[in-house]
Tab-separated table of C-alpha atoms and ligand atoms in Angstrom:
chain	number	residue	atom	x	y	z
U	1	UNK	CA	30.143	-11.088	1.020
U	2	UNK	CA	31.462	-14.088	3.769
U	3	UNK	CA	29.329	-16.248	5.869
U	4	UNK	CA	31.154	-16.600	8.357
U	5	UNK	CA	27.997	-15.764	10.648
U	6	UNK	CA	26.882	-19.182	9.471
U	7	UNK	CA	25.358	-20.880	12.850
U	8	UNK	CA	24.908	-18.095	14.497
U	9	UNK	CA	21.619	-16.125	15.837
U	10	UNK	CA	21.892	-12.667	16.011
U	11	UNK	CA	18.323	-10.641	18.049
U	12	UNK	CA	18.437	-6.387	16.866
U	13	UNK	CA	16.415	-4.173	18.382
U	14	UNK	CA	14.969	-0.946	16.957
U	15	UNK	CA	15.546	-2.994	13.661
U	16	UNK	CA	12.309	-1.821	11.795
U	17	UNK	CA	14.248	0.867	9.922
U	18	UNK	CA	17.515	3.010	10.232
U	19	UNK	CA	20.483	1.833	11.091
U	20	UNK	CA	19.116	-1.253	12.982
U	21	UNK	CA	17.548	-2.603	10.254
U	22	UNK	CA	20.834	-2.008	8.309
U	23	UNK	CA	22.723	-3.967	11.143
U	24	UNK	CA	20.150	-6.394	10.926
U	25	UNK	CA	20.429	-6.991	7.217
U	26	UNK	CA	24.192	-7.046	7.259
U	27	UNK	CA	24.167	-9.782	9.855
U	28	UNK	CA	22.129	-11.937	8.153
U	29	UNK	CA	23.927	-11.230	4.522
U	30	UNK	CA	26.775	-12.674	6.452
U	31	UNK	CA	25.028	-16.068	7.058
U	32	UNK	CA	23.375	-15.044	10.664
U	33	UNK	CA	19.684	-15.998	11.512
U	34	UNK	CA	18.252	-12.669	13.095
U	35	UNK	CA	14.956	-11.912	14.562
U	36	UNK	CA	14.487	-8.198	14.288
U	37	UNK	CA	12.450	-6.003	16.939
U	38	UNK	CA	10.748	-2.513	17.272
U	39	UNK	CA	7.847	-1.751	18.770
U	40	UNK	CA	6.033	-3.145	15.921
U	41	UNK	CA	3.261	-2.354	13.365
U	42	UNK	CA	3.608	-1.521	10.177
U	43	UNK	CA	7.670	-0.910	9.948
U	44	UNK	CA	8.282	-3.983	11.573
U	45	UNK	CA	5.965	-5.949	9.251
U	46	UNK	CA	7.378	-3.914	6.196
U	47	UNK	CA	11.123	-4.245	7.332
U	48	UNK	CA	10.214	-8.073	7.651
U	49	UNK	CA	8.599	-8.232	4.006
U	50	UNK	CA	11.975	-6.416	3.011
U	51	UNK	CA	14.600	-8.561	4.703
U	52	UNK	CA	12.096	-11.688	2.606
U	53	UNK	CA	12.173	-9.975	-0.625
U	54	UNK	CA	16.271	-10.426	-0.117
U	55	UNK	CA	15.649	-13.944	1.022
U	56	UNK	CA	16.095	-13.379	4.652
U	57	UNK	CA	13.735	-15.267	6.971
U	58	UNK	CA	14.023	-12.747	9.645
U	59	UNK	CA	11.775	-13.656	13.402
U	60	UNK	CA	9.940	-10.173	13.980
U	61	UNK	CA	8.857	-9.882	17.422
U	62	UNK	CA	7.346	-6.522	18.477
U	63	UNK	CA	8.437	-5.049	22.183
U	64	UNK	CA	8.789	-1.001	23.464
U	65	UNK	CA	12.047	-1.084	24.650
U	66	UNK	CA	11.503	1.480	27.123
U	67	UNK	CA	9.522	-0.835	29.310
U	68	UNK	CA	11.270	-3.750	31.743
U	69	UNK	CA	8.231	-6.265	31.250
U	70	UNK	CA	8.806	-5.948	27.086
U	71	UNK	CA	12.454	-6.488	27.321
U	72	UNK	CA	11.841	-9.676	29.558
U	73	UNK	CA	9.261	-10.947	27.032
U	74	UNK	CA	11.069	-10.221	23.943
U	75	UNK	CA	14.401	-11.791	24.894
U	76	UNK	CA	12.469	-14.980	25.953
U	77	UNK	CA	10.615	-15.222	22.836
U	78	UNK	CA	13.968	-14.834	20.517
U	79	UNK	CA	15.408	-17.075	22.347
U	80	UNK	CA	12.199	-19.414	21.698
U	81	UNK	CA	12.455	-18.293	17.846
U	82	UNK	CA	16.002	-18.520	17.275
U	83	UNK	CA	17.179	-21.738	19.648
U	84	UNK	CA	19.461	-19.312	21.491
U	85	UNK	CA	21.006	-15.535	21.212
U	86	UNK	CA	24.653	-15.554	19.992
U	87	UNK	CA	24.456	-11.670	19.060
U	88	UNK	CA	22.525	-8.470	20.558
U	89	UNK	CA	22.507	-5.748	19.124
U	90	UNK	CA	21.593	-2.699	21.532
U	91	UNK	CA	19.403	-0.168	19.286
U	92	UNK	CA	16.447	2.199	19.730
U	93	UNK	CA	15.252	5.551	18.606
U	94	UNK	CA	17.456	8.346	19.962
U	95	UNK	CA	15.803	10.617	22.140
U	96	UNK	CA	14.056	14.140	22.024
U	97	UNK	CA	16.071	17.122	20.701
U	98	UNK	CA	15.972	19.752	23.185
U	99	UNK	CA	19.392	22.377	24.959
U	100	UNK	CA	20.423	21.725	28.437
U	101	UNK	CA	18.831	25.016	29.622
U	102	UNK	CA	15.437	23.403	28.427
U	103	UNK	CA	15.415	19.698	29.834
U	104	UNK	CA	12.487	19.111	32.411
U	105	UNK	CA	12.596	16.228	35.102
U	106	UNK	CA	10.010	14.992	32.490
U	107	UNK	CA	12.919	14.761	30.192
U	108	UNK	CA	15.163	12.803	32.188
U	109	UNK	CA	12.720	10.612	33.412
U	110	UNK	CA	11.360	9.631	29.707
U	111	UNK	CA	15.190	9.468	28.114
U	112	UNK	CA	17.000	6.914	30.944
U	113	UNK	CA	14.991	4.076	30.126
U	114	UNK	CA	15.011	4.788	26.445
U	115	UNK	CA	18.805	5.567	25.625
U	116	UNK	CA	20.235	4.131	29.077
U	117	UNK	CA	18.270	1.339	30.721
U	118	UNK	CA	17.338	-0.915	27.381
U	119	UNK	CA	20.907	-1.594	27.049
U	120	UNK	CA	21.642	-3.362	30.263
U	121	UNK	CA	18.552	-4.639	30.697
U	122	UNK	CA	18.728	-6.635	27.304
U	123	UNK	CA	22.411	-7.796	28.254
U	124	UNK	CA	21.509	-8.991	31.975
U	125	UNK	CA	18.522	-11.434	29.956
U	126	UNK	CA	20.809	-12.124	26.841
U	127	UNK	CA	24.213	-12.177	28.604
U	128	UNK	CA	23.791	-15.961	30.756
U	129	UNK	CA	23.499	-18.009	27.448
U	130	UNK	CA	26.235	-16.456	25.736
U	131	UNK	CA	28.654	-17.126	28.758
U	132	UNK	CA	27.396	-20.356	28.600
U	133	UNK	CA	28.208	-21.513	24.984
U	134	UNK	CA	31.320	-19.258	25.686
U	135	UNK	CA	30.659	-17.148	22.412
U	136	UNK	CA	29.072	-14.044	22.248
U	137	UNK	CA	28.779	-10.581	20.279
U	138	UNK	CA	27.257	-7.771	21.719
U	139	UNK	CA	27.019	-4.371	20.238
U	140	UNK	CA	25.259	-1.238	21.378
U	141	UNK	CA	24.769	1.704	18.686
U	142	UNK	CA	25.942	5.004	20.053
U	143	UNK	CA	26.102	8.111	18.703
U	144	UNK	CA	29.317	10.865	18.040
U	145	UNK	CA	28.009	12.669	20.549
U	146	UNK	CA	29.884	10.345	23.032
U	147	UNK	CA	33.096	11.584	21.705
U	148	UNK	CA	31.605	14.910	20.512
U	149	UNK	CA	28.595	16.777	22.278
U	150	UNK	CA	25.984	18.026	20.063
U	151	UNK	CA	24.403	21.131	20.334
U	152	UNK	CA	20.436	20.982	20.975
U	153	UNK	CA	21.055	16.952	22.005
U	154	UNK	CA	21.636	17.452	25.435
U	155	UNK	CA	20.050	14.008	26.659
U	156	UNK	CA	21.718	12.396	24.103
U	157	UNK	CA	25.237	14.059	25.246
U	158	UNK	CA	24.641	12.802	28.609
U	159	UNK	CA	23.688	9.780	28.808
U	160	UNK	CA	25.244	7.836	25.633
U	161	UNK	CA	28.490	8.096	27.513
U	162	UNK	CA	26.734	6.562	30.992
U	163	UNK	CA	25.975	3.652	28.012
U	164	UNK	CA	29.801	3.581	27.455
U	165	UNK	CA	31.114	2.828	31.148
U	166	UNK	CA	28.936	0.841	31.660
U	167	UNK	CA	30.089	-1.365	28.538
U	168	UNK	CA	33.106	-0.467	29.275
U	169	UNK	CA	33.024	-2.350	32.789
U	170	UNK	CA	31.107	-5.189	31.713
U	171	UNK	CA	33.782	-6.278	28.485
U	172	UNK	CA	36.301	-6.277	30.887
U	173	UNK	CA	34.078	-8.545	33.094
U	174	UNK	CA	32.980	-11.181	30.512
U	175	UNK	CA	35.977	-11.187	28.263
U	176	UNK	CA	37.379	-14.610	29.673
U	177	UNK	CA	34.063	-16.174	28.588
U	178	UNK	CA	34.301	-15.749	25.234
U	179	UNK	CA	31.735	-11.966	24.887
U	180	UNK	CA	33.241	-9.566	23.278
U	181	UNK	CA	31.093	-5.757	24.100
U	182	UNK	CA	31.608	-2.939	21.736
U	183	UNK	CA	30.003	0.454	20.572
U	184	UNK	CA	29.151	1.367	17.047
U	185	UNK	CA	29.002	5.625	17.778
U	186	UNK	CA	27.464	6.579	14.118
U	187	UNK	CA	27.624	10.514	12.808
U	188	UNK	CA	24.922	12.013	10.749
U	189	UNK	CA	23.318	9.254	9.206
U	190	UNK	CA	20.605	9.288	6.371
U	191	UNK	CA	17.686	7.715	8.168
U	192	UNK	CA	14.648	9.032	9.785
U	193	UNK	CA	15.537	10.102	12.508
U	194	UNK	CA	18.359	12.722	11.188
U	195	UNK	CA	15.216	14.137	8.869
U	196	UNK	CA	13.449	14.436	12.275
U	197	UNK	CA	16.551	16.222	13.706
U	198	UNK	CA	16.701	18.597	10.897
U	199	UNK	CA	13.255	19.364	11.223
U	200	UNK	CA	14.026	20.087	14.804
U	201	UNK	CA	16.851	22.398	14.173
U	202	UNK	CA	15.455	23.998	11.629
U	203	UNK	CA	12.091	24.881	13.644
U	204	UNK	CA	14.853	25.956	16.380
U	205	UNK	CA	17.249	27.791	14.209
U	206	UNK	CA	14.801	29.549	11.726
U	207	UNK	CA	16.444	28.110	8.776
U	208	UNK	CA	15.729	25.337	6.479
U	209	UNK	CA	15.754	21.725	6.901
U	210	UNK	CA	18.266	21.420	3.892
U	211	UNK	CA	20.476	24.227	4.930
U	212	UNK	CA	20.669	22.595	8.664
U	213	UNK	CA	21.903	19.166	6.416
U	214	UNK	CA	23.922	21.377	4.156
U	215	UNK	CA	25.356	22.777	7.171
U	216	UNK	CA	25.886	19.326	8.732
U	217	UNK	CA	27.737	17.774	5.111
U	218	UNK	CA	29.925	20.980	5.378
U	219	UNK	CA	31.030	19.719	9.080
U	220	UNK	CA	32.275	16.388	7.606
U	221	UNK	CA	35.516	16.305	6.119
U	222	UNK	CA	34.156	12.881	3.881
U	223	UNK	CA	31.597	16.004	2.505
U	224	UNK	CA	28.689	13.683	3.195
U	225	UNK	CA	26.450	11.986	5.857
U	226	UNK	CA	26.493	8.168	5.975
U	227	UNK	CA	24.277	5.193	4.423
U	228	UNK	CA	22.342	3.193	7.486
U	229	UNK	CA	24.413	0.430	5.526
U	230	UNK	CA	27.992	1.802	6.419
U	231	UNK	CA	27.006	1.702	10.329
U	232	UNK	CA	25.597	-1.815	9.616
U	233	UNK	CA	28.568	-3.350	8.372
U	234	UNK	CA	30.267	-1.891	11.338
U	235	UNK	CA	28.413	-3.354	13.713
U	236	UNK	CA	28.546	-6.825	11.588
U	237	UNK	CA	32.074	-6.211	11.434
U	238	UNK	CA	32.430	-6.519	15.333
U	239	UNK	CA	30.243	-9.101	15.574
U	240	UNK	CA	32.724	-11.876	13.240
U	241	UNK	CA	34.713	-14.526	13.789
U	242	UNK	CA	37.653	-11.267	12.914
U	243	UNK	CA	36.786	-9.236	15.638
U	244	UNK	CA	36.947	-11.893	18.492
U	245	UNK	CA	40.156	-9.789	20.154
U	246	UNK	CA	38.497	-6.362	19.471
U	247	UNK	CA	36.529	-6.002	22.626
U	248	UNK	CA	35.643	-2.462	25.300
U	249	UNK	CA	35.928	-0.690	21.963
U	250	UNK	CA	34.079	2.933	20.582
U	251	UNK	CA	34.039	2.709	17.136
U	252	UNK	CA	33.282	5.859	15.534
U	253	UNK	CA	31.663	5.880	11.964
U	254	UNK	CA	31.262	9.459	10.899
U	255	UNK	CA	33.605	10.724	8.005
U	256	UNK	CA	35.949	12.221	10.232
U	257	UNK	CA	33.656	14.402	12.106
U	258	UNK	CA	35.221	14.193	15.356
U	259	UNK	CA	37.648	16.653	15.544
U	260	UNK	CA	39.462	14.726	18.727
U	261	UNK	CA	42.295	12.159	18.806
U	262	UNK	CA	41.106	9.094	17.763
B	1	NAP	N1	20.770	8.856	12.262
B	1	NAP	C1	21.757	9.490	12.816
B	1	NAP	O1	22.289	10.473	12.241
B	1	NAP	C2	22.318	9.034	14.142
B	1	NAP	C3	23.552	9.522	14.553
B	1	NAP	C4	24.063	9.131	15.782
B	1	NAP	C5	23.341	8.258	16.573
B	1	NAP	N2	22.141	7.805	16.147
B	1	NAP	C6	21.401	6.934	17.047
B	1	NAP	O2	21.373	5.611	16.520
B	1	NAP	C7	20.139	4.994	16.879
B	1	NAP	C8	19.427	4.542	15.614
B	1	NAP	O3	19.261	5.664	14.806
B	1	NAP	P1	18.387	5.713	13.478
B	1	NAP	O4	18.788	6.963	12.820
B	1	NAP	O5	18.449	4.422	12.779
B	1	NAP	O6	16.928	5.921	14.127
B	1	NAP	P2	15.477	5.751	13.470
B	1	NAP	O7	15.551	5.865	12.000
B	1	NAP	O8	14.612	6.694	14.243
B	1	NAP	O9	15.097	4.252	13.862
B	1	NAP	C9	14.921	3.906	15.206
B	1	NAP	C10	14.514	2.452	15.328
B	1	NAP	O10	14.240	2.184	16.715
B	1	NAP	C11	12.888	1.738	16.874
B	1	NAP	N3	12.378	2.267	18.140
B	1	NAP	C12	12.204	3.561	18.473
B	1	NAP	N4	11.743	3.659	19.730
B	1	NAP	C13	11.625	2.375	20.200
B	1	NAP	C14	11.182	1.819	21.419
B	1	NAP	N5	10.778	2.573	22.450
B	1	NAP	N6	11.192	0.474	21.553
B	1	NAP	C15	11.589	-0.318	20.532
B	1	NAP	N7	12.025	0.162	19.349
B	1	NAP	C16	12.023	1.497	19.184
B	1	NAP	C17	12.141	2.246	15.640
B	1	NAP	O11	11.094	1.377	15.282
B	1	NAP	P3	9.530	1.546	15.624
B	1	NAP	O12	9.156	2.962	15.349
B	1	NAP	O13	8.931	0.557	14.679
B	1	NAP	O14	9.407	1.155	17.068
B	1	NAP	C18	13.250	2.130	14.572
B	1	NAP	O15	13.323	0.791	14.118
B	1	NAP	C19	19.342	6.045	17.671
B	1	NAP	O16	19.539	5.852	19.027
B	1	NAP	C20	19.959	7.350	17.193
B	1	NAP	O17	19.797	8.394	18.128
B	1	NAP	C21	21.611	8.153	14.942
Protein backbone atom coordinates (compact mmCIF):
# COMPACT_ATOMS: atom_id res chain seq x y z
CA UNK A 1 0.00 0.00 0.00
CA UNK A 2 1.60 3.86 -0.91
CA UNK A 3 0.85 7.03 0.82
CA UNK A 4 1.10 9.04 -1.53
CA UNK A 5 -2.36 10.65 -0.37
CA UNK A 6 -0.23 11.88 2.51
CA UNK A 7 -1.49 15.73 3.01
CA UNK A 8 -4.34 15.40 1.45
CA UNK A 9 -8.22 15.59 2.63
CA UNK A 10 -10.45 13.62 0.83
CA UNK A 11 -14.84 14.35 1.91
CA UNK A 12 -17.10 10.84 0.47
CA UNK A 13 -20.46 10.90 0.46
CA UNK A 14 -22.87 7.97 0.81
CA UNK A 15 -19.71 6.53 2.65
CA UNK A 16 -21.64 4.66 5.50
CA UNK A 17 -21.45 1.37 3.59
CA UNK A 18 -21.05 0.01 -0.06
CA UNK A 19 -18.85 1.12 -2.27
CA UNK A 20 -18.43 4.61 -0.65
CA UNK A 21 -17.28 3.41 2.35
CA UNK A 22 -14.86 1.19 0.31
CA UNK A 23 -13.64 4.44 -1.54
CA UNK A 24 -13.48 5.98 1.65
CA UNK A 25 -11.29 3.37 3.27
CA UNK A 26 -9.01 3.08 0.29
CA UNK A 27 -8.32 6.78 0.40
CA UNK A 28 -7.37 6.93 3.68
CA UNK A 29 -5.18 3.45 3.49
CA UNK A 30 -3.34 5.58 1.04
CA UNK A 31 -2.38 8.27 3.65
CA UNK A 32 -5.63 10.67 2.97
CA UNK A 33 -7.59 12.27 5.95
CA UNK A 34 -11.37 11.66 4.96
CA UNK A 35 -14.50 12.68 6.62
CA UNK A 36 -17.15 10.27 5.49
CA UNK A 37 -21.00 11.24 5.02
CA UNK A 38 -24.50 9.56 4.70
CA UNK A 39 -27.41 10.57 6.03
CA UNK A 40 -26.33 9.32 9.29
CA UNK A 41 -27.41 7.09 12.23
CA UNK A 42 -26.37 4.02 12.96
CA UNK A 43 -24.23 3.09 9.57
CA UNK A 44 -22.52 6.17 9.73
CA UNK A 45 -21.59 5.73 13.41
CA UNK A 46 -20.76 1.95 12.71
CA UNK A 47 -18.78 2.69 9.40
CA UNK A 48 -16.91 5.34 11.65
CA UNK A 49 -16.19 2.70 14.56
CA UNK A 50 -14.93 0.50 11.51
CA UNK A 51 -12.66 2.88 9.65
CA UNK A 52 -11.16 3.34 13.89
CA UNK A 53 -10.85 -0.26 14.46
CA UNK A 54 -8.30 0.02 11.19
CA UNK A 55 -6.82 3.10 12.73
CA UNK A 56 -8.51 5.60 10.58
CA UNK A 57 -9.68 8.80 12.29
CA UNK A 58 -12.36 9.37 9.82
CA UNK A 59 -14.74 13.11 10.39
CA UNK A 60 -18.43 11.65 10.08
CA UNK A 61 -20.78 14.30 9.35
CA UNK A 62 -24.39 13.26 8.63
CA UNK A 63 -26.34 15.20 5.54
CA UNK A 64 -29.39 13.75 2.95
CA UNK A 65 -27.89 14.43 -0.10
CA UNK A 66 -31.01 14.89 -1.84
CA UNK A 67 -31.61 18.21 -0.19
CA UNK A 68 -29.67 21.73 -1.35
CA UNK A 69 -29.60 23.14 2.37
CA UNK A 70 -27.65 19.59 3.55
CA UNK A 71 -25.19 19.76 0.79
CA UNK A 72 -24.41 23.51 1.72
CA UNK A 73 -24.01 22.52 5.39
CA UNK A 74 -22.06 19.46 4.96
CA UNK A 75 -19.42 20.84 2.60
CA UNK A 76 -18.91 23.79 5.07
CA UNK A 77 -18.51 21.64 7.97
CA UNK A 78 -15.74 19.25 6.13
CA UNK A 79 -14.17 21.91 5.19
CA UNK A 80 -14.25 23.11 9.03
CA UNK A 81 -13.17 19.36 9.98
CA UNK A 82 -10.63 18.71 7.51
CA UNK A 83 -8.81 22.41 6.97
CA UNK A 84 -9.86 22.20 3.32
CA UNK A 85 -11.33 19.55 0.57
CA UNK A 86 -8.59 18.25 -1.80
CA UNK A 87 -10.90 15.19 -2.94
CA UNK A 88 -14.86 14.63 -3.44
CA UNK A 89 -16.06 11.86 -4.00
CA UNK A 90 -19.70 12.02 -5.63
CA UNK A 91 -21.73 8.92 -4.04
CA UNK A 92 -25.29 8.13 -2.92
CA UNK A 93 -27.76 5.33 -2.95
CA UNK A 94 -28.89 4.51 -6.49
CA UNK A 95 -32.36 5.03 -7.10
CA UNK A 96 -35.72 2.98 -7.20
CA UNK A 97 -35.92 -0.06 -9.53
CA UNK A 98 -38.82 0.34 -11.66
CA UNK A 99 -39.29 -0.16 -16.27
CA UNK A 100 -39.75 2.89 -18.29
CA UNK A 101 -43.43 2.00 -18.97
CA UNK A 102 -43.87 2.34 -15.06
CA UNK A 103 -42.02 5.69 -14.03
CA UNK A 104 -44.51 8.37 -12.56
CA UNK A 105 -43.69 12.23 -12.53
CA UNK A 106 -43.28 11.15 -8.83
CA UNK A 107 -40.38 9.19 -10.06
CA UNK A 108 -38.59 11.74 -11.83
CA UNK A 109 -39.13 14.26 -9.46
CA UNK A 110 -37.67 12.04 -6.38
CA UNK A 111 -34.56 10.51 -8.66
CA UNK A 112 -33.00 14.12 -10.19
CA UNK A 113 -31.95 15.38 -7.02
CA UNK A 114 -30.81 12.03 -5.77
CA UNK A 115 -28.69 10.55 -8.77
CA UNK A 116 -28.38 14.01 -10.75
CA UNK A 117 -28.41 17.18 -8.68
CA UNK A 118 -26.01 15.98 -5.53
CA UNK A 119 -23.26 15.79 -7.92
CA UNK A 120 -23.03 19.33 -9.10
CA UNK A 121 -24.23 20.74 -6.28
CA UNK A 122 -21.31 19.24 -4.11
CA UNK A 123 -18.73 20.34 -6.93
CA UNK A 124 -20.10 24.09 -7.28
CA UNK A 125 -19.38 24.25 -2.98
CA UNK A 126 -16.18 21.98 -3.17
CA UNK A 127 -14.87 23.08 -6.59
CA UNK A 128 -13.53 27.11 -5.53
CA UNK A 129 -10.89 25.75 -2.99
CA UNK A 130 -9.54 23.19 -5.11
CA UNK A 131 -8.95 25.76 -8.02
CA UNK A 132 -7.48 27.70 -5.55
CA UNK A 133 -4.64 25.46 -4.15
CA UNK A 134 -4.58 24.36 -7.90
CA UNK A 135 -4.96 20.55 -6.89
CA UNK A 136 -7.92 18.71 -6.92
CA UNK A 137 -9.56 15.09 -7.36
CA UNK A 138 -12.98 14.68 -7.99
CA UNK A 139 -14.75 11.48 -8.65
CA UNK A 140 -18.40 10.66 -9.11
CA UNK A 141 -19.49 6.81 -8.85
CA UNK A 142 -21.59 5.79 -11.80
CA UNK A 143 -22.98 2.83 -12.71
CA UNK A 144 -22.60 0.34 -16.17
CA UNK A 145 -25.69 1.37 -16.99
CA UNK A 146 -24.08 4.56 -18.52
CA UNK A 147 -22.40 2.45 -21.04
CA UNK A 148 -25.00 -0.35 -20.80
CA UNK A 149 -28.83 0.21 -19.98
CA UNK A 150 -30.28 -2.05 -17.51
CA UNK A 151 -33.42 -3.56 -17.73
CA UNK A 152 -35.99 -2.58 -14.79
CA UNK A 153 -33.37 0.60 -13.97
CA UNK A 154 -34.85 2.97 -16.11
CA UNK A 155 -34.04 6.16 -13.87
CA UNK A 156 -30.84 4.95 -13.40
CA UNK A 157 -30.33 4.52 -17.40
CA UNK A 158 -31.32 8.00 -17.82
CA UNK A 159 -29.96 10.07 -15.83
CA UNK A 160 -26.34 8.57 -14.86
CA UNK A 161 -25.37 9.60 -18.35
CA UNK A 162 -26.92 13.44 -17.78
CA UNK A 163 -24.13 12.91 -14.63
CA UNK A 164 -21.54 12.14 -17.40
CA UNK A 165 -21.85 15.40 -19.69
CA UNK A 166 -22.06 17.21 -17.31
CA UNK A 167 -18.53 15.95 -15.93
CA UNK A 168 -17.63 15.71 -19.03
CA UNK A 169 -17.96 19.64 -19.64
CA UNK A 170 -16.74 20.68 -16.43
CA UNK A 171 -13.00 18.52 -16.70
CA UNK A 172 -12.53 20.18 -19.72
CA UNK A 173 -13.31 23.51 -17.91
CA UNK A 174 -11.09 23.16 -14.79
CA UNK A 175 -8.30 21.09 -16.20
CA UNK A 176 -5.78 24.14 -16.42
CA UNK A 177 -6.25 24.54 -12.65
CA UNK A 178 -4.93 21.60 -11.60
CA UNK A 179 -8.86 19.29 -11.06
CA UNK A 180 -8.85 16.43 -12.61
CA UNK A 181 -13.05 14.99 -12.92
CA UNK A 182 -13.60 11.37 -13.55
CA UNK A 183 -16.33 8.55 -13.26
CA UNK A 184 -15.91 5.29 -11.48
CA UNK A 185 -19.17 3.32 -13.53
CA UNK A 186 -19.14 -0.01 -11.16
CA UNK A 187 -21.10 -3.43 -12.44
CA UNK A 188 -22.83 -5.71 -10.08
CA UNK A 189 -21.28 -5.12 -6.95
CA UNK A 190 -21.70 -7.12 -3.60
CA UNK A 191 -23.19 -4.47 -1.37
CA UNK A 192 -26.61 -3.70 -0.22
CA UNK A 193 -27.98 -2.27 -2.56
CA UNK A 194 -27.45 -5.16 -5.37
CA UNK A 195 -29.28 -7.55 -2.51
CA UNK A 196 -32.03 -4.86 -2.69
CA UNK A 197 -31.98 -5.10 -6.54
CA UNK A 198 -32.25 -8.77 -6.49
CA UNK A 199 -34.98 -8.65 -4.24
CA UNK A 200 -36.56 -6.32 -6.69
CA UNK A 201 -36.13 -8.48 -9.67
CA UNK A 202 -36.94 -11.33 -8.17
CA UNK A 203 -40.43 -9.94 -6.75
CA UNK A 204 -40.68 -8.69 -10.57
CA UNK A 205 -39.52 -11.74 -12.35
CA UNK A 206 -41.08 -14.53 -10.11
CA UNK A 207 -37.85 -16.16 -9.53
CA UNK A 208 -35.42 -16.24 -6.77
CA UNK A 209 -33.17 -13.73 -5.40
CA UNK A 210 -30.15 -16.18 -5.98
CA UNK A 211 -31.14 -17.25 -9.39
CA UNK A 212 -31.56 -13.33 -10.43
CA UNK A 213 -27.55 -13.16 -8.95
CA UNK A 214 -26.83 -16.48 -10.55
CA UNK A 215 -28.21 -15.07 -13.58
CA UNK A 216 -26.27 -11.80 -13.17
CA UNK A 217 -22.53 -13.92 -12.41
CA UNK A 218 -23.48 -15.84 -15.66
CA UNK A 219 -23.58 -12.26 -17.56
CA UNK A 220 -19.96 -11.54 -16.47
CA UNK A 221 -17.31 -12.97 -18.37
CA UNK A 222 -14.86 -12.56 -14.84
CA UNK A 223 -17.89 -15.28 -13.59
CA UNK A 224 -18.39 -13.06 -10.57
CA UNK A 225 -19.76 -9.72 -9.19
CA UNK A 226 -17.24 -7.33 -7.61
CA UNK A 227 -15.91 -6.55 -3.90
CA UNK A 228 -17.07 -2.73 -2.80
CA UNK A 229 -13.12 -2.82 -2.40
CA UNK A 230 -12.27 -3.28 -6.21
CA UNK A 231 -14.50 -0.03 -7.06
CA UNK A 232 -12.69 1.66 -4.10
CA UNK A 233 -9.33 1.31 -5.26
CA UNK A 234 -10.57 2.62 -8.51
CA UNK A 235 -11.75 5.56 -7.41
CA UNK A 236 -8.42 5.96 -5.10
CA UNK A 237 -6.64 5.13 -8.10
CA UNK A 238 -7.92 8.37 -9.91
CA UNK A 239 -7.61 10.33 -7.15
CA UNK A 240 -3.25 9.91 -6.92
CA UNK A 241 -0.51 11.75 -7.57
CA UNK A 242 -0.54 8.82 -10.95
CA UNK A 243 -3.61 9.83 -12.31
CA UNK A 244 -2.98 13.68 -12.50
CA UNK A 245 -3.18 13.42 -16.67
CA UNK A 246 -6.17 10.98 -16.55
CA UNK A 247 -8.97 13.45 -16.49
CA UNK A 248 -13.04 13.52 -18.48
CA UNK A 249 -12.60 9.78 -18.05
CA UNK A 250 -15.53 6.68 -17.57
CA UNK A 251 -13.91 4.09 -15.97
CA UNK A 252 -15.77 0.99 -16.06
CA UNK A 253 -15.20 -1.70 -13.27
CA UNK A 254 -17.37 -4.66 -14.05
CA UNK A 255 -15.55 -7.94 -15.23
CA UNK A 256 -16.11 -7.30 -18.69
CA UNK A 257 -19.76 -6.91 -18.62
CA UNK A 258 -20.10 -4.35 -21.16
CA UNK A 259 -20.36 -5.92 -24.23
CA UNK A 260 -19.37 -2.41 -26.19
CA UNK A 261 -15.98 -1.07 -27.35
CA UNK A 262 -14.19 0.06 -24.63
N1 LIG B 1 -23.88 -2.21 -6.06
C1 LIG B 1 -23.95 -2.25 -7.35
O1 LIG B 1 -24.04 -3.35 -7.96
C2 LIG B 1 -23.89 -0.98 -8.16
C3 LIG B 1 -23.65 -1.06 -9.53
C4 LIG B 1 -23.62 0.10 -10.29
C5 LIG B 1 -23.81 1.32 -9.67
N2 LIG B 1 -24.05 1.37 -8.34
C6 LIG B 1 -24.30 2.68 -7.76
O2 LIG B 1 -23.21 3.06 -6.94
C7 LIG B 1 -23.69 3.83 -5.84
C8 LIG B 1 -23.27 3.17 -4.54
O3 LIG B 1 -23.77 1.87 -4.56
P1 LIG B 1 -23.75 0.87 -3.32
O4 LIG B 1 -24.05 -0.44 -3.90
O5 LIG B 1 -22.54 1.09 -2.51
O6 LIG B 1 -25.05 1.40 -2.53
P2 LIG B 1 -25.52 1.12 -1.02
O7 LIG B 1 -24.91 -0.12 -0.51
O8 LIG B 1 -27.01 1.25 -1.08
O9 LIG B 1 -24.92 2.37 -0.24
C9 LIG B 1 -25.38 3.66 -0.52
C10 LIG B 1 -24.70 4.67 0.38
O10 LIG B 1 -25.30 5.96 0.13
C11 LIG B 1 -25.88 6.48 1.32
N3 LIG B 1 -27.09 7.22 0.96
C12 LIG B 1 -28.21 6.72 0.39
N4 LIG B 1 -29.10 7.70 0.18
C13 LIG B 1 -28.52 8.86 0.63
C14 LIG B 1 -28.94 10.20 0.70
N5 LIG B 1 -30.14 10.60 0.25
N6 LIG B 1 -28.10 11.11 1.22
C15 LIG B 1 -26.88 10.74 1.69
N7 LIG B 1 -26.43 9.48 1.64
C16 LIG B 1 -27.25 8.54 1.13
C17 LIG B 1 -26.13 5.27 2.22
O11 LIG B 1 -26.03 5.61 3.58
P3 LIG B 1 -27.23 5.93 4.60
O12 LIG B 1 -28.28 4.89 4.40
O13 LIG B 1 -26.52 5.83 5.91
O14 LIG B 1 -27.67 7.32 4.25
C18 LIG B 1 -24.92 4.39 1.85
O15 LIG B 1 -23.78 4.83 2.57
C19 LIG B 1 -25.22 3.90 -6.01
O16 LIG B 1 -25.56 5.08 -6.66
C20 LIG B 1 -25.51 2.68 -6.86
O17 LIG B 1 -26.72 2.81 -7.59
C21 LIG B 1 -24.07 0.26 -7.56
Amino acid sequence: MTDDLEGRTALVTGASAGIGFAAARALALRGARVAISSRGGERLADAQRALADEGIAAAAIAADLRHLEEIERLVEEAQMRLGRIDILVANSGGPTPRPAVELTEEDWRAAVPAVLLFVPRLVRLALPGMREARWGRIVAVNSVSSRQPIPNLALSNALRPAVLGYLKTLSQEVAADGVTVNAVLPGYTLTERQVELAAATAARTGRSSEEVRAGWTAAVPAARLAEPEEIGEAVAFLCSPAAAYVTGQALTVDGGYVRGLL
